[in-house]
Structure formats: structure tokens, C-alpha cells
Amino acid sequence: MNPRTGTRLQGKTALVTGSTRNIGSAIAVALAAEGAFVIVSGRDTARGAEVVDTITGAGGHAAFVPADLDGSPEASRRLAADALTAAGGRLDILVNNAGIYPAVSTVDTDEAAFDRMYAINVKAPYFLTAAVVPSMIESGGGVVINLGSWIARLAVPVGALYASTKGAMETLTRAWSAEFGPHGIRVNAISPGVIRPEEHAADGDFPGAALMNGTPAAAAGNASGIGAAAVYLASDNSVFVHGTVLDVDGGRTAVAVVA
């Protein structure tokens, strides 16, 4: 349980997509711990209820809104409308976190898999942002936070398609900052490094942790670190931060790893 720790987001409302587990739930819990009313969203109602219970049990405020962001404009617009209703007609913070990561090589990727990856990872947040931003402008401003990835810039042998979708989201971060900044909306992104999933208690039982060997952190990160970064970007502490991709990756992309 993560108790209320501050008031940096007091009076704010937030929608976090894909927030029923791992990084998404950590972001939802962190925003709520700073006073935001959080709309938890995803496909799994039971897991969504668990996240809401964690938040409310710690003294925060949250509600679950189910959504299957399949990339269709209709699904994104439906979530925007439902979230606005649940939030009392105002959304101050949008976190585009939902995404999929099939570890598949280029030669093994068929057209259906290609289209599904771009639909969920790029089209869904694109049309959701388009649906939410007008209400933010009407209410005087807001914050959009996208999720990128370290492998958008530091390539790995498998995952080219996923990397390209995250590169698209990082590019959209800069483009949206230029487009929406003049209307009082700050747009930034978080680029997580190797984050140990919640089902792994320690690096020893998480094979992906080996990717952090030789880095300054020398270990996989925790989702709570991504939540803390989201709080920073959502709050007035980052009022002069626009169009930035914040690397939260233990130095993986910034420091040369000597094998």
C-alpha cells in the first residue's frame, strides 16, 4: 500500500491508460498519492478494482473505467467521454501508457501483427489525445504524458516493430508540444529502461535484468520509479519542461556499457 505522501496534484484529475498492472498501476498509485483523482483504465475489471482499492485504501481517490483501446477512433473517443464523466467533466492529466510488446523478429511479423501493434501503441493514444485535448483547452490547460522506451534509441536484436512504435510516440511528444503548448498544455514523455515486472520479486528470477549489466544502476528498475517521474511531469515542478523525453533507465542509454 502506498500512503498519501503529498499534495502536488491536489484537485487534479488524471486518466492513466493500461493502469491495471505494472508501470501503469504504479503511475496511477503515485499520482493518487499526490492528491489526484485517478481514472484507472484497462481491459481487466478485477485487476482494475484491485488498483482502485489500493488507492482508496491509502486515502486516495480513484475510479475504474473499462476500455479496450484497439486503435479505433471510436474506442478512444468512448474512453475519453467515459473518463470525463467519471472525473466530473474535467481531465487535467492524460497518461498514454497502454501498449503491447510481442517479442517477435521482423521476418516473423505478419501484416496482422504489424497492424495490431501500431493500432494499440500509436493509433489508440493518438486518437485518445485528440479526444481529450479539446476539453483541456476549454478548462485552461493540462498535461499529456506519453510512454516511450529505451529501445526506441538503443536497439536490441528482437523488437524492431515495438521500438518503431515507441519512436513514434516520442516523436509525437515533440510534435504535440509544438501544437498544444500555445494552448496551455504541456506534453512530455517518459522513456523507461528495463523495469522488473511485478511478478518477479528480484532480479535473480527476471532474465531481462541482464540487460542492465555494466550500467550505472547495475540492476533492473522498479515501476515506482516511473510513477515518481510521472508525478514530476504532471506537477508544477516541471512547469518549464516541454517536449522532453525523460529517460528513467538507470543510465542505460546515456552511459557506454563496457563488456
PDB file of C-alpha atoms in Angstrom, residues 101-192:
ATOM      1  CA  TYR A 101       5.228  -5.783 -26.617  1.00  0.00           C
ATOM      2  CA  PRO A 102       5.320  -9.056 -28.531  1.00  0.00           C
ATOM      3  CA  ALA A 103       8.984 -10.092 -28.754  1.00  0.00           C
ATOM      4  CA  VAL A 104       8.967 -11.043 -32.421  1.00  0.00           C
ATOM      5  CA  SER A 105      11.554 -10.654 -35.162  1.00  0.00           C
ATOM      6  CA  THR A 106      10.964  -8.708 -38.364  1.00  0.00           C
ATOM      7  CA  VAL A 107      10.876 -11.783 -40.591  1.00  0.00           C
ATOM      8  CA  ASP A 108       8.329 -13.446 -38.306  1.00  0.00           C
ATOM      9  CA  THR A 109       5.956 -10.456 -38.229  1.00  0.00           C
ATOM     10  CA  ASP A 110       2.896 -10.743 -40.438  1.00  0.00           C
ATOM     11  CA  GLU A 111       0.659  -7.881 -41.534  1.00  0.00           C
ATOM     12  CA  ALA A 112      -1.963  -8.574 -38.888  1.00  0.00           C
ATOM     13  CA  ALA A 113       0.620  -8.375 -36.099  1.00  0.00           C
ATOM     14  CA  PHE A 114       2.081  -5.202 -37.603  1.00  0.00           C
ATOM     15  CA  ASP A 115      -1.307  -3.507 -37.806  1.00  0.00           C
ATOM     16  CA  ARG A 116      -2.285  -4.582 -34.288  1.00  0.00           C
ATOM     17  CA  MET A 117       0.945  -3.226 -32.780  1.00  0.00           C
ATOM     18  CA  TYR A 118       0.537   0.167 -34.415  1.00  0.00           C
ATOM     19  CA  ALA A 119      -3.185   0.237 -33.635  1.00  0.00           C
ATOM     20  CA  ILE A 120      -2.677  -0.263 -29.904  1.00  0.00           C
ATOM     21  CA  ASN A 121       0.646   1.508 -29.395  1.00  0.00           C
ATOM     22  CA  VAL A 122       0.192   4.530 -31.677  1.00  0.00           C
ATOM     23  CA  LYS A 123      -3.321   4.941 -33.095  1.00  0.00           C
ATOM     24  CA  ALA A 124      -5.092   4.465 -29.758  1.00  0.00           C
ATOM     25  CA  PRO A 125      -3.127   7.154 -27.869  1.00  0.00           C
ATOM     26  CA  TYR A 126      -3.211   9.404 -30.930  1.00  0.00           C
ATOM     27  CA  PHE A 127      -6.991   9.457 -31.092  1.00  0.00           C
ATOM     28  CA  LEU A 128      -7.383   9.478 -27.306  1.00  0.00           C
ATOM     29  CA  THR A 129      -5.197  12.558 -27.064  1.00  0.00           C
ATOM     30  CA  ALA A 130      -7.185  14.156 -29.874  1.00  0.00           C
ATOM     31  CA  ALA A 131     -10.385  13.452 -27.930  1.00  0.00           C
ATOM     32  CA  VAL A 132      -9.143  14.692 -24.540  1.00  0.00           C
ATOM     33  CA  VAL A 133      -7.168  17.800 -25.509  1.00  0.00           C
ATOM     34  CA  PRO A 134     -10.163  19.968 -26.510  1.00  0.00           C
ATOM     35  CA  SER A 135     -11.624  19.650 -23.005  1.00  0.00           C
ATOM     36  CA  MET A 136      -8.221  20.519 -21.515  1.00  0.00           C
ATOM     37  CA  ILE A 137      -8.025  23.625 -23.673  1.00  0.00           C
ATOM     38  CA  GLU A 138     -11.547  24.599 -22.659  1.00  0.00           C
ATOM     39  CA  SER A 139     -10.697  24.258 -18.963  1.00  0.00           C
ATOM     40  CA  GLY A 140      -7.494  26.270 -19.251  1.00  0.00           C
ATOM     41  CA  GLY A 141      -4.751  23.728 -19.822  1.00  0.00           C
ATOM     42  CA  GLY A 142      -3.455  20.314 -18.916  1.00  0.00           C
ATOM     43  CA  VAL A 143      -0.673  17.779 -19.122  1.00  0.00           C
ATOM     44  CA  VAL A 144      -0.124  14.870 -21.514  1.00  0.00           C
ATOM     45  CA  ILE A 145       2.492  12.251 -20.663  1.00  0.00           C
ATOM     46  CA  ASN A 146       3.442   9.605 -23.219  1.00  0.00           C
ATOM     47  CA  LEU A 147       5.391   6.430 -22.598  1.00  0.00           C
ATOM     48  CA  GLY A 148       8.388   5.846 -24.840  1.00  0.00           C
ATOM     49  CA  SER A 149      11.072   3.210 -24.412  1.00  0.00           C
ATOM     50  CA  TRP A 150      14.834   2.980 -24.207  1.00  0.00           C
ATOM     51  CA  ILE A 151      14.864   0.580 -27.158  1.00  0.00           C
ATOM     52  CA  ALA A 152      13.498   3.319 -29.396  1.00  0.00           C
ATOM     53  CA  ARG A 153      17.057   4.690 -29.395  1.00  0.00           C
ATOM     54  CA  LEU A 154      19.294   1.839 -28.272  1.00  0.00           C
ATOM     55  CA  ALA A 155      18.489  -1.106 -30.493  1.00  0.00           C
ATOM     56  CA  VAL A 156      18.109  -4.741 -29.474  1.00  0.00           C
ATOM     57  CA  PRO A 157      18.074  -7.728 -31.864  1.00  0.00           C
ATOM     58  CA  VAL A 158      14.380  -8.566 -31.397  1.00  0.00           C
ATOM     59  CA  GLY A 159      11.621  -5.992 -31.149  1.00  0.00           C
ATOM     60  CA  ALA A 160      12.075  -3.709 -34.156  1.00  0.00           C
ATOM     61  CA  LEU A 161       8.345  -3.192 -34.602  1.00  0.00           C
ATOM     62  CA  TYR A 162       7.780  -2.291 -30.941  1.00  0.00           C
ATOM     63  CA  ALA A 163      10.789   0.038 -30.996  1.00  0.00           C
ATOM     64  CA  SER A 164       9.368   1.843 -34.006  1.00  0.00           C
ATOM     65  CA  THR A 165       6.029   2.424 -32.246  1.00  0.00           C
ATOM     66  CA  LYS A 166       7.787   3.908 -29.238  1.00  0.00           C
ATOM     67  CA  GLY A 167       9.886   6.062 -31.527  1.00  0.00           C
ATOM     68  CA  ALA A 168       6.613   7.300 -32.986  1.00  0.00           C
ATOM     69  CA  MET A 169       5.310   8.193 -29.521  1.00  0.00           C
ATOM     70  CA  GLU A 170       8.482  10.086 -28.677  1.00  0.00           C
ATOM     71  CA  THR A 171       8.192  11.996 -31.958  1.00  0.00           C
ATOM     72  CA  LEU A 172       4.528  12.754 -31.239  1.00  0.00           C
ATOM     73  CA  THR A 173       5.609  14.118 -27.867  1.00  0.00           C
ATOM     74  CA  ARG A 174       7.659  16.824 -29.560  1.00  0.00           C
ATOM     75  CA  ALA A 175       5.046  17.473 -32.255  1.00  0.00           C
ATOM     76  CA  TRP A 176       2.200  17.731 -29.755  1.00  0.00           C
ATOM     77  CA  SER A 177       4.256  20.029 -27.574  1.00  0.00           C
ATOM     78  CA  ALA A 178       4.555  22.406 -30.506  1.00  0.00           C
ATOM     79  CA  GLU A 179       0.878  22.011 -31.392  1.00  0.00           C
ATOM     80  CA  PHE A 180      -0.710  22.166 -27.947  1.00  0.00           C
ATOM     81  CA  GLY A 181       1.806  24.172 -25.920  1.00  0.00           C
ATOM     82  CA  PRO A 182       0.398  27.521 -27.060  1.00  0.00           C
ATOM     83  CA  HIS A 183      -2.970  26.369 -25.662  1.00  0.00           C
ATOM     84  CA  GLY A 184      -1.596  25.755 -22.173  1.00  0.00           C
ATOM     85  CA  ILE A 185      -0.947  22.020 -22.491  1.00  0.00           C
ATOM     86  CA  ARG A 186       2.443  20.592 -21.611  1.00  0.00           C
ATOM     87  CA  VAL A 187       3.391  17.397 -23.422  1.00  0.00           C
ATOM     88  CA  ASN A 188       6.319  15.254 -22.319  1.00  0.00           C
ATOM     89  CA  ALA A 189       7.288  11.592 -22.312  1.00  0.00           C
ATOM     90  CA  ILE A 190       8.924   9.079 -20.014  1.00  0.00           C
ATOM     91  CA  SER A 191      11.316   6.548 -21.506  1.00  0.00           C
ATOM     92  CA  PRO A 192      11.545   3.633 -19.065  1.00  0.00           C
TER      93      PRO A 192
END
